[in-house]
Coordinates of C-alpha atoms in Angstrom, one line a residue:
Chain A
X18 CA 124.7 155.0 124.2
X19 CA 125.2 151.5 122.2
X20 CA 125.8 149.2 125.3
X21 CA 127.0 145.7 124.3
X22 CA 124.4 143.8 124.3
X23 CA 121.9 146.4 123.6
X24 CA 119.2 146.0 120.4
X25 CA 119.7 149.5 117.9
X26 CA 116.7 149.4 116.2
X27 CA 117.2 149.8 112.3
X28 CA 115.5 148.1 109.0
X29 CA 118.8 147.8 107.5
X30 CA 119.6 144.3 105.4
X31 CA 120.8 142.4 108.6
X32 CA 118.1 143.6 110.5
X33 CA 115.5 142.2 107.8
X34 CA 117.3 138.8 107.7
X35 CA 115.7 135.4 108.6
X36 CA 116.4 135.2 112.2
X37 CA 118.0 131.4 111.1
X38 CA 119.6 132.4 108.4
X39 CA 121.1 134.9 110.7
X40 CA 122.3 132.7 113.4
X41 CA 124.0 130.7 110.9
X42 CA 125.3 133.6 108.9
X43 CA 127.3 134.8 112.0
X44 CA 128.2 130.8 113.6
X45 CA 129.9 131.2 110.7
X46 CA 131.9 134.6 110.9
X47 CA 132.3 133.7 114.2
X48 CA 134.0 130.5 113.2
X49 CA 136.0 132.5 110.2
X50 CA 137.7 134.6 113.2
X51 CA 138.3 132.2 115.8
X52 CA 140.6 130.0 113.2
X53 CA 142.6 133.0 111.6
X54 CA 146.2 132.9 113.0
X55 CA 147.1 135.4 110.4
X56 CA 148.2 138.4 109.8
X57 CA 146.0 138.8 106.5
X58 CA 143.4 136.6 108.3
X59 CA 143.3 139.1 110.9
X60 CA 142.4 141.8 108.4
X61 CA 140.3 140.0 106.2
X62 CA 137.8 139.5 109.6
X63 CA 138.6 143.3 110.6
X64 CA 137.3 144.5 107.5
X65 CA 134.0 142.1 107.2
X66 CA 133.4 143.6 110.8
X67 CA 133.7 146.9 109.8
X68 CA 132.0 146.2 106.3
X69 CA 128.7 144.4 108.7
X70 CA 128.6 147.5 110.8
X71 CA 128.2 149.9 107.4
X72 CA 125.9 147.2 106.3
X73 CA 123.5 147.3 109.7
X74 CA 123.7 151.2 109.8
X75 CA 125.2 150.7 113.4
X76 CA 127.6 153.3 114.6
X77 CA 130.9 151.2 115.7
X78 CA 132.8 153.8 117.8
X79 CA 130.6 153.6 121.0
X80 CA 130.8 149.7 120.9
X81 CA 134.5 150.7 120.5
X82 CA 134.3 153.1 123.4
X83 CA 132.8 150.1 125.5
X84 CA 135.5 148.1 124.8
X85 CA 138.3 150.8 126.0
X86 CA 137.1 150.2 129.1
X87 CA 138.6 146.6 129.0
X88 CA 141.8 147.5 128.7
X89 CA 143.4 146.2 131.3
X90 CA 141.6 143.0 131.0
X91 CA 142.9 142.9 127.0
X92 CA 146.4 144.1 128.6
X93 CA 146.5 141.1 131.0
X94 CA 145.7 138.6 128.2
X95 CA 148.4 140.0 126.0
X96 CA 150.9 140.0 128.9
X97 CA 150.0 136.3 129.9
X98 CA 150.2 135.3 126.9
X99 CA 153.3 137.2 125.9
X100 CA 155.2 135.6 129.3
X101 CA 154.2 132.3 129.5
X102 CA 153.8 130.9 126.3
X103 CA 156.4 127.9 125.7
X104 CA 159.3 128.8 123.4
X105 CA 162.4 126.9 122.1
X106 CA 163.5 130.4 121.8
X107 CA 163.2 133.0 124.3
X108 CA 164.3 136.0 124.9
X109 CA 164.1 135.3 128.4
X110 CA 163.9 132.9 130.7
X111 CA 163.2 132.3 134.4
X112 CA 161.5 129.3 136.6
X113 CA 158.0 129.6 135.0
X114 CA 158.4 132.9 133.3
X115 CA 159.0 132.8 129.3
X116 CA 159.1 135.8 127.2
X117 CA 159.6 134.9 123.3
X118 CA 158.3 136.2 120.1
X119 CA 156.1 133.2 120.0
X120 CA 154.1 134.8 122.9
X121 CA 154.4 138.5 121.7
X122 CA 152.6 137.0 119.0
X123 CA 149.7 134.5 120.4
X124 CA 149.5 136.9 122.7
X125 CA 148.3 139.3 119.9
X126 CA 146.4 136.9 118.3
X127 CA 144.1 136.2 121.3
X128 CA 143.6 139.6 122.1
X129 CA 142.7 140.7 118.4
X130 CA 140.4 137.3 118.4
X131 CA 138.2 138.6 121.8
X132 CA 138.3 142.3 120.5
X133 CA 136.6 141.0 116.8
X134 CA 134.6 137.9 118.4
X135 CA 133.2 140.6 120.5
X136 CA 132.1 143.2 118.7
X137 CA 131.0 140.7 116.4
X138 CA 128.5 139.5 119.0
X139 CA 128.2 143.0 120.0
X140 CA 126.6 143.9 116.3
X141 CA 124.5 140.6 116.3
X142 CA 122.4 141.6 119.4
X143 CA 122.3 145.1 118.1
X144 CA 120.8 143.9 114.8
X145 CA 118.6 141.0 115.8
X146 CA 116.0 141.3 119.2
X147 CA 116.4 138.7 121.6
X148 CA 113.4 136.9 120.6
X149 CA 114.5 137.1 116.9
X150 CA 117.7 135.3 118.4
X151 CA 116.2 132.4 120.3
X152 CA 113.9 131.8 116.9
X153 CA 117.0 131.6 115.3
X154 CA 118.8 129.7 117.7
X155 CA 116.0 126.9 118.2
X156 CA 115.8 126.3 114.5
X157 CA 119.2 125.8 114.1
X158 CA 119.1 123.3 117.3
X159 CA 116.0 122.1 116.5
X160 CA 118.2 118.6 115.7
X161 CA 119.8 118.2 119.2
X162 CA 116.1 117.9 120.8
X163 CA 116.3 114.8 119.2
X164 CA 119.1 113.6 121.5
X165 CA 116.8 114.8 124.5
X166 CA 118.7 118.1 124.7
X167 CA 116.7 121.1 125.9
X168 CA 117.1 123.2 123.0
X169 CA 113.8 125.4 123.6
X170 CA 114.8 126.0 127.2
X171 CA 118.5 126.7 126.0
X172 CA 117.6 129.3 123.4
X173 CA 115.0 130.9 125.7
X174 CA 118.2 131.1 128.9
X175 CA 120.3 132.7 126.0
X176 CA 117.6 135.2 125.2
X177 CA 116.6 136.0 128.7
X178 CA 120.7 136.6 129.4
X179 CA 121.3 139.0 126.3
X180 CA 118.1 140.6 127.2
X181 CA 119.6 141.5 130.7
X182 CA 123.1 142.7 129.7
X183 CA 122.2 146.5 128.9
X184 CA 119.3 146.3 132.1
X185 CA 122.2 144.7 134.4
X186 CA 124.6 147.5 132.7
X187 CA 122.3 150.2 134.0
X188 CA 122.1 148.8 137.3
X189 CA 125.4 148.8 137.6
X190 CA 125.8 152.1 137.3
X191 CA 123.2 153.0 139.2
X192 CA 124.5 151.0 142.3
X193 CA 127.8 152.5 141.4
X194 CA 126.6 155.9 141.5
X195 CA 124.8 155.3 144.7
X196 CA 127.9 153.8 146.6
X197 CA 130.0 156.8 144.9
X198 CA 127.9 159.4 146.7
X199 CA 128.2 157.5 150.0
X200 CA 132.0 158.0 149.3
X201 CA 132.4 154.2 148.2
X202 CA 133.9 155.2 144.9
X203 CA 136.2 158.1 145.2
X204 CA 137.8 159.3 142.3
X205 CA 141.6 159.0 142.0
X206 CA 142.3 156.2 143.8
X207 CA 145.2 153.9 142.9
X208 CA 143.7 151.3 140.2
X209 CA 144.1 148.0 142.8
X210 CA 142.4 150.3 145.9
X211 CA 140.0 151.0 143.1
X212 CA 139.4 147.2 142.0
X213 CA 139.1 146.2 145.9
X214 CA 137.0 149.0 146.4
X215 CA 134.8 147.7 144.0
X216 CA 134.3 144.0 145.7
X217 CA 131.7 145.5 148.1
X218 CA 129.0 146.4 145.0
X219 CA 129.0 143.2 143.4
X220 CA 126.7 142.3 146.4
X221 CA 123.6 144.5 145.2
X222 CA 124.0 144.0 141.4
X223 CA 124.1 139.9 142.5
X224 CA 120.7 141.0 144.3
X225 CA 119.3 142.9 142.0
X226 CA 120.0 140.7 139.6
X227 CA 118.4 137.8 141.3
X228 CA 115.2 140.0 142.0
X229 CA 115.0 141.0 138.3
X230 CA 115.1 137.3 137.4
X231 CA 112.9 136.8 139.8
X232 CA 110.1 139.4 139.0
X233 CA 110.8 138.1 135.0
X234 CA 109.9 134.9 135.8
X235 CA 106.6 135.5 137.0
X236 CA 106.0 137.8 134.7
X237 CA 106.5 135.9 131.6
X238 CA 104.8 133.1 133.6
X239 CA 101.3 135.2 134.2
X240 CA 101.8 135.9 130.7
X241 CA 101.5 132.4 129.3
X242 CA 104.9 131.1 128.9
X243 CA 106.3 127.4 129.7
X244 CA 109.5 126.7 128.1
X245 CA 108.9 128.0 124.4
X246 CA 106.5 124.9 123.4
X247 CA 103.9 126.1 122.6
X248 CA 104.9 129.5 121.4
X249 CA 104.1 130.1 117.6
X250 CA 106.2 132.5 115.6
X251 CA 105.1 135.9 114.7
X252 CA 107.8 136.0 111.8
X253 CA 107.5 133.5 109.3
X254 CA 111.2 131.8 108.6
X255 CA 111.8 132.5 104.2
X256 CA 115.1 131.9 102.4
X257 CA 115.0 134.7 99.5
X258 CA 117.7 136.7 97.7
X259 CA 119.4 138.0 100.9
X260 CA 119.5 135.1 102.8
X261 CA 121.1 133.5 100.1
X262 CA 123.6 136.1 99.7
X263 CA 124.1 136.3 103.4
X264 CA 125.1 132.3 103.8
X265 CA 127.5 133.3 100.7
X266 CA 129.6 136.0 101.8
X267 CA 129.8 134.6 105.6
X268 CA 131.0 131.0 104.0
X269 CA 133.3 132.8 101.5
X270 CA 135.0 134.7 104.5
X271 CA 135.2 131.2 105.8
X272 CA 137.1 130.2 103.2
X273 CA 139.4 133.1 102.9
X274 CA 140.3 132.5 106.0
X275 CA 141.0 128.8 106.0
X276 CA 142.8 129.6 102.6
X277 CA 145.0 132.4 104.8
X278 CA 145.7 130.2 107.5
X279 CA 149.6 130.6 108.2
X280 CA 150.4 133.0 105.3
X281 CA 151.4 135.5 107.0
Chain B
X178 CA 81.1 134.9 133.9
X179 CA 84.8 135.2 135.4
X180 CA 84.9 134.5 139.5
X181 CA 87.2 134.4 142.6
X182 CA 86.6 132.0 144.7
X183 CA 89.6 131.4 147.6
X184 CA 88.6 129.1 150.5
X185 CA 90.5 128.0 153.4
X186 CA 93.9 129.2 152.1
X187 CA 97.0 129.6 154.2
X188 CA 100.6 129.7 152.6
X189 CA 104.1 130.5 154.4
X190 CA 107.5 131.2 153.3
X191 CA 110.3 129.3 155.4
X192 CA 107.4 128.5 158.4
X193 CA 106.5 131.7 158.6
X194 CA 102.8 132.1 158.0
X195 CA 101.7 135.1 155.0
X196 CA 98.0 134.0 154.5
X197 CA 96.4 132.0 157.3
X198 CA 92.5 130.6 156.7
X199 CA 91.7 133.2 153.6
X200 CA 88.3 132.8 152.5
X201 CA 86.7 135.0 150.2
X202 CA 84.5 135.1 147.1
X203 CA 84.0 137.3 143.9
X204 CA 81.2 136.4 142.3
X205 CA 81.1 138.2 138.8
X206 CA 82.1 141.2 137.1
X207 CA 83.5 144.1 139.2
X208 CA 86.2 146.1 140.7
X209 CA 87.4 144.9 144.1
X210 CA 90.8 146.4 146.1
X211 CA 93.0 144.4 147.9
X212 CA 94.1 146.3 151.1
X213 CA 97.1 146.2 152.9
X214 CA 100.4 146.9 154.3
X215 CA 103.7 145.5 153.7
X216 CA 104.0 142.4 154.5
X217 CA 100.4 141.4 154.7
X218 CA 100.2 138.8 152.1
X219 CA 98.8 141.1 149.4
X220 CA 101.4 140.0 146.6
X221 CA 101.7 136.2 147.4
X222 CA 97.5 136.4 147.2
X223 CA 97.9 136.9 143.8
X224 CA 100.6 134.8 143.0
X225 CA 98.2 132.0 144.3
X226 CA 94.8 133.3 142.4
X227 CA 97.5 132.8 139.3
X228 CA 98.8 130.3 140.0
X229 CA 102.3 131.5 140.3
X230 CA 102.7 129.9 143.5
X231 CA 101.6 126.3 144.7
X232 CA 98.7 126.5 147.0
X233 CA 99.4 123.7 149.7
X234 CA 96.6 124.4 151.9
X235 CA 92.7 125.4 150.9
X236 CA 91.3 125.8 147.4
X237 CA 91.2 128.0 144.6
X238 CA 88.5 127.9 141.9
X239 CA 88.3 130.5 138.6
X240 CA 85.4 130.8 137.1
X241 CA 84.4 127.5 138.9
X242 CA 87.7 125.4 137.9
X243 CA 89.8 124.5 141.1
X244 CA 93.4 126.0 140.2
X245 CA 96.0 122.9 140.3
X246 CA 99.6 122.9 139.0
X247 CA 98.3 120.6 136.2
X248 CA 96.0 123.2 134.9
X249 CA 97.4 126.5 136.0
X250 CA 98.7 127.3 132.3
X251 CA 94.9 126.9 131.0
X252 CA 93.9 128.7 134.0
X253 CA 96.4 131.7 133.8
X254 CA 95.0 132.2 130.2
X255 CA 92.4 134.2 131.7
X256 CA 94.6 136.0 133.9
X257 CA 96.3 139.2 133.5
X258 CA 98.2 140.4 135.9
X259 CA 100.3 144.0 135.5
X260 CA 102.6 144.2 137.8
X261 CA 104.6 146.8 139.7
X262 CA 108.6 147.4 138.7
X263 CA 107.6 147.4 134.5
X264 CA 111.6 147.4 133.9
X265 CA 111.6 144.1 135.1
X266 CA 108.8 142.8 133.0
X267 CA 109.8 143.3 129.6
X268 CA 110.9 140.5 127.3
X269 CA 112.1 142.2 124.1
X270 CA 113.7 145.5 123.1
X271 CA 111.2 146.0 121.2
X272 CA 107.6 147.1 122.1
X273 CA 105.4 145.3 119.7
X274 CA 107.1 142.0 119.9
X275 CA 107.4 142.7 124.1
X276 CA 103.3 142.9 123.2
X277 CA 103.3 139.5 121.3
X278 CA 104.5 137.7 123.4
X279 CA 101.3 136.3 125.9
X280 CA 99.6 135.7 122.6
X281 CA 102.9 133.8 121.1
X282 CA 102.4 131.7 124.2
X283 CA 99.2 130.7 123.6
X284 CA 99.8 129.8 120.3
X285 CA 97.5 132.5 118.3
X286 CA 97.7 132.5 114.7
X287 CA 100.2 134.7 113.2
X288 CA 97.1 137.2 112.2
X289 CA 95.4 136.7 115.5
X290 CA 98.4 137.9 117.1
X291 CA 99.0 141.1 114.9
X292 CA 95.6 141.8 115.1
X293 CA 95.9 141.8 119.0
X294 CA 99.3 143.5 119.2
X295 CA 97.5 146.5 116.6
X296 CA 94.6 146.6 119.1
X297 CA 96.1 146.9 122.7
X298 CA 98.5 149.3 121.7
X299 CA 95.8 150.8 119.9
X300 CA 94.0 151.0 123.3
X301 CA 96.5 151.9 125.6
X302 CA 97.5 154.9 123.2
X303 CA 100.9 153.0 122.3
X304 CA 100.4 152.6 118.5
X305 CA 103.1 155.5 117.7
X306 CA 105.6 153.9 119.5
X307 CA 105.4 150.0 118.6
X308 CA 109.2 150.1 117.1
X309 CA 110.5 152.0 120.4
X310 CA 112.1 150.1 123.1
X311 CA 109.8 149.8 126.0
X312 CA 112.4 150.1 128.5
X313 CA 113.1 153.8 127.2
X314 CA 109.9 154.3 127.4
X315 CA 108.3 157.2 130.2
X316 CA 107.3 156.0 133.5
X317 CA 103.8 156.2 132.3
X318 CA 103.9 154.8 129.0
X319 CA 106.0 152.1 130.4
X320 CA 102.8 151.0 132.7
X321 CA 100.5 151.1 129.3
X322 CA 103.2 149.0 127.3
X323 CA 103.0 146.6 130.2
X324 CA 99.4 146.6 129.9
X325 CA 99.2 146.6 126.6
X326 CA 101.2 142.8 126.8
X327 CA 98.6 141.9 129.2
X328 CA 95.2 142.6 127.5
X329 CA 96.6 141.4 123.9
X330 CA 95.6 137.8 125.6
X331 CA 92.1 139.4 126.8
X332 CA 91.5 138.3 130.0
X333 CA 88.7 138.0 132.2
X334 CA 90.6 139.1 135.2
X335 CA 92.6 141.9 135.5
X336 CA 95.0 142.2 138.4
X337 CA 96.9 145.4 139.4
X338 CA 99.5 144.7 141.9
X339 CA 100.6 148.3 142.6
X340 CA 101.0 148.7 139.3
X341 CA 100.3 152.6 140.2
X342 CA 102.4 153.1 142.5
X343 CA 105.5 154.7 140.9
X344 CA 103.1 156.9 138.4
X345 CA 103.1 161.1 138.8
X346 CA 99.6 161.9 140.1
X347 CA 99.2 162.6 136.0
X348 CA 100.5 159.1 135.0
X349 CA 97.7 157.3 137.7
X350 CA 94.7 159.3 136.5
X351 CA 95.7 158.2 133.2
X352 CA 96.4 154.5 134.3
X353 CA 92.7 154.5 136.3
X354 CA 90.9 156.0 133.2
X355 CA 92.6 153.1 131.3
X356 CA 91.4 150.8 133.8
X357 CA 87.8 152.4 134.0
X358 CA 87.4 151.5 130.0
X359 CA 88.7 148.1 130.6
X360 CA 86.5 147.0 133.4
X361 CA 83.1 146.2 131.4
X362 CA 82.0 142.4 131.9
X363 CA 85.4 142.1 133.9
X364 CA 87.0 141.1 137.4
X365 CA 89.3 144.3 138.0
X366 CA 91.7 143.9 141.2
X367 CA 93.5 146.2 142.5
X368 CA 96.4 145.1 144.9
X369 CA 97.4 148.2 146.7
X370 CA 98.3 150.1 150.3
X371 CA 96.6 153.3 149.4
X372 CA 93.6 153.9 151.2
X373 CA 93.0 156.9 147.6
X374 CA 93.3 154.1 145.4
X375 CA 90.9 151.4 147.1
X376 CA 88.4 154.0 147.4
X377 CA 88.3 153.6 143.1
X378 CA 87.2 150.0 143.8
X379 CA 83.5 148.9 144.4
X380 CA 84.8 146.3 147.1
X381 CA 87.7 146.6 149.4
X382 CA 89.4 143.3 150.9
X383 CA 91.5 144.7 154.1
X384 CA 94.4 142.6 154.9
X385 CA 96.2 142.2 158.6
X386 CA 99.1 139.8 158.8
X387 CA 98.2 137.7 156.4
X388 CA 94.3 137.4 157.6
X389 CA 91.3 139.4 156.3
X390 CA 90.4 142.2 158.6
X391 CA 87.2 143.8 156.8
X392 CA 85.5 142.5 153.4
X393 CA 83.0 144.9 152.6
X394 CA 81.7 147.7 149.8
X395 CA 84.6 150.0 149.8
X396 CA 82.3 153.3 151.6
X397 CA 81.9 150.9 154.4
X398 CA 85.6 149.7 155.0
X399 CA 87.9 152.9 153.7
X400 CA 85.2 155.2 156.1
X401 CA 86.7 152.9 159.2
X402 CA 89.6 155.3 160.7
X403 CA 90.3 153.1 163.8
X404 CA 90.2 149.8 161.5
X405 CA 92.6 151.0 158.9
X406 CA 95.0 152.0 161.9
X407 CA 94.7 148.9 162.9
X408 CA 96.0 147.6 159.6
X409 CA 99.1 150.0 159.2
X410 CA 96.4 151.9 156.1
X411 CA 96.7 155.6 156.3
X412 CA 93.5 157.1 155.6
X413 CA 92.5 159.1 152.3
X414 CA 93.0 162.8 152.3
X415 CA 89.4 162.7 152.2
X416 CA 88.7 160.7 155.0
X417 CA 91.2 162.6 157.5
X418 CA 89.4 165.8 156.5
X419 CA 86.1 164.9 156.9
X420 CA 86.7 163.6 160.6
X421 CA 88.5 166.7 161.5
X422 CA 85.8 168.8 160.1
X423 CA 83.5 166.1 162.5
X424 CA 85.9 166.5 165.4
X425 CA 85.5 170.4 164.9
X426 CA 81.7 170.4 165.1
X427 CA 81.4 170.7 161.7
X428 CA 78.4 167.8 160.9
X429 CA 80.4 166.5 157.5
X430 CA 79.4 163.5 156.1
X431 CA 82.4 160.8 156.0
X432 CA 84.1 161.0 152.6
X433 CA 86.4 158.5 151.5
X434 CA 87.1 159.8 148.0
X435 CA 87.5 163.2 146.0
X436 CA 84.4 163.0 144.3
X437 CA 82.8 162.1 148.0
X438 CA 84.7 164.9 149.6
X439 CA 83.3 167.2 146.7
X440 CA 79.7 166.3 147.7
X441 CA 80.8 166.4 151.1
X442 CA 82.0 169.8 151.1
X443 CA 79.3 170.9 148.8
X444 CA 76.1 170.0 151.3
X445 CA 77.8 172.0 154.0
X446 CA 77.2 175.1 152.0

């Protein structure tokens, strides 16, 4: 099952690329799709999606199939959006409540934006390890320790909490299982019984949670580590062909989709 | 020559005493078993040999250097400690680099730290499975991949805190066979409730609330029925026979093992 979060191992192009070089690569996609507000901006970042995926040899439907499950939290963005977005023309009106076509489509926008920002990050932490990511990360913030910021303690929290999605995802699961065959969980229930219903098991996944933290710290303590100083590492940063060719497609996408801002 | 010595130690947690006036040496090489039941300050014992955990009270010295919170990174460098939930322990997805990682920290040379991934993993019989995730990993293999990341930094002390405890019968004999190759020219400890699995140590340390009960070669203090009782420590398989046998009017020599019940069993013939 590809969780979110969850490393695919592979020795495809993006897995092979400088962890740095990497980072930077998606900042940038990342950036491409969070300033489209078009139509053929929209697409243009669907299809480099879809075209990293073929590229990383990772299966897209079961990130896809993750992201179903979502639904109603996609639903309620559209429909906040879609309700209460200020128009000078609506198609209705009513104290606070403002449906327009304006709304129909930021409403759309936002929700397309979360769906690609997401399984963008989705394919980065299937492509690159966690440890691959904080290299990449504390390079590229290397300049901000400068100001005093934390940047090796940053990147390491980061790591740690991407690391911990698809464990936390299992533990979820597991608790959920548990409570289910106590009866906590029955099947069929109407969808806000079910949400309620589902208050009482955030309590042991907080727990276990804290007790994995916990038993991680000391462990990574006991094994030498004290906030990424001193750590040396194993893979050597390089700039060669791909990288170069990586930093070119992600800033041509960038400016495709500056170009297609407001077309249509 | 690694050594243990603890002296004077108390800790608590929230006022409530775990370890009150510990004392206790090990000298030089060997295997020694903590003892203990829940709750008895087995766990937080470590913690404080490793310096995990401040030590307010007493002193701690490895191989002769006090432990402080100043020094307890150069100190931990000749500390390995496997513990016992391995799902929790892992850093990367990715076995070999999860291996790295003590080395990483202790700022190796690129080469050095290859050459000590390729080795434990080597060792622990991993070396097929360096790419795999270790969290998919068997039960088993999971406690060599963990041990694996703890003898790439090789240290002088080894220390098991029921690392065994969730293994098949299988996966443990495997694990002590491991740890039977390992212990040449080091401090193996064992932290552990089992009664079966102290008897593998030379030494046994028996903890009660948090205070030592028995120090003593392990044939001495696992061959105690009424002083394990005491302690909340079932006794080996080996131990409850022999005394029934005893009880019976059978003269059995006290076993504490399955190697010792063997002989045991053997002489009566």
């Amino acid at each position: 099952m590809n969780l979110l979060g969850a490393y695919v191992p592979g020795s495809s192009p993006l897995h092979r690329l400088d962890p740095c070089i990497r980072m930077l690569s998606f900042s940038i996609i990342f950036a491409a799709i969070a300033i489209s507000d078009s139509i053929c901006g929209y697409l243009l970042s669907l299809a480099a999606v879809v075209l990293l995926y073929r590229i990383a040899a990772v299966p897209l439907m079961p990130s896809i199939r993750t992201l179903w499950r979502f639904r109603a939290f996609f639903i309620t963005v559209f429909l906040m959006n879609a309700f209460f977005q200020p128009s000078d023309d609506p198609y209705l009106s009513w104290w606070i409540v403002m449906f327009s076509s304006d709304g129909i489509i930021m409403g759309a926008r936002m929700v397309l934006s979360v769906i690609l920002l997401t399984q963008l990050s989705s394919l980065l932490t299937a492509v690159a390890t966690p440890i691959a990511i904080t290299d990449g990360l504390r390079t590229l913030l290397h300049p901000l320790s400068i100001l005093r910021i934390p940047v090796d303690e940053a990147s390491a929290i980061v790591s740690i909490a991407i690391s911990f999605i698809p464990v936390l995802a299992a533990e979820s699961s597991s608790i959920m299982l548990s409570a289910a065959s106590r009866g906590a969980v029955p099947e069929g229930r109407k969808a806000k019984e079910k949400a309620l219903s589902l208050i009482p098991l955030a309590l042991p996944l907080f727990l276990s949670a804290f007790r994995r933290a916990d038993e991680l710290a000391a462990a990574m303590e006991a094994r030498g580590y004290r906030g990424e100083r001193l750590r040396r590492r194993r893979i050597s940063l390089s700039f060669g062909g791909r990288e170069a060719f990586s930093l070119l497609l992600s800033i041509s996408l960038l400016i495709g989709a500056i170009a297609l801002k407001g077309v249509l | 020559m690694p050594s243990i010595a603890a002296e004077d130690i108390s800790f608590s947690y929230g006022g409530e005493d775990v370890l009150s006036s510990f004392s206790f040496t090990i000298p030089g090489p060997g295997t020694v078993a903590v003892l203990g039941a829940n709750g008895s300050g087995k766990s937080t014992l470590m913690k404080l040999i490793a310096g995990l955990l401040p030590l307010r009270r007493g002193r701690i010295e490895i191989d002769g250097r006090q432990v402080t919170e100043d020094n307890a990174f150069s100190i931990r460098r000749s500390i390995g400690i496997v513990f016992q939930d391995p799902d929790s322990q892992f850093v990367s997805p990715v076995l070999e680099e999860d291996t790295a990682f003590g080395p990483e920290n202790y700022g190796f040379s690129r080469t050095e730290v290859m050459s000590r991934v390729d080795r434990s993993l080597s060792l622990t019989g991993l070396q097929d499975r360096r790419r795999s995730a270790p969290q998919l990993l068997s039960g088993g293999e999971k406690e060599r991949a963990q041990l694996a990341g703890v003898i790439a930094i090789s240290p002088d002390i080894l220390i098991f805190d029921e690392a065994f405890s969730m293994l098949d019968l299988e996966g443990q004999r495997s694990m002590h066979d491991l740890v039977a190759a390992l212990k040449e020219g080091r401090i193996v400890v064992s932290i552990t409730h089992s009664a079966e699995e102290a008897a593998l140590s030379d030494r046994v340390i028996l903890l009660r609330r948090g205070r030592i009960a028995a120090d003593g070669p392990s044939e001495d203090v696992l061959s105690d029925m009424d002083l394990l009782s005491s302690c909340s420590i079932r006794p080996s398989y080996a131990l409850r026979l022999t005394s029934a046998l005893r009880e019976a009017g059978i003269d059995a020599r006290f076993a504490i093992s399955d190697d010792g019940l063997k002989e045991a069993l053997c002489s009566l013939l």
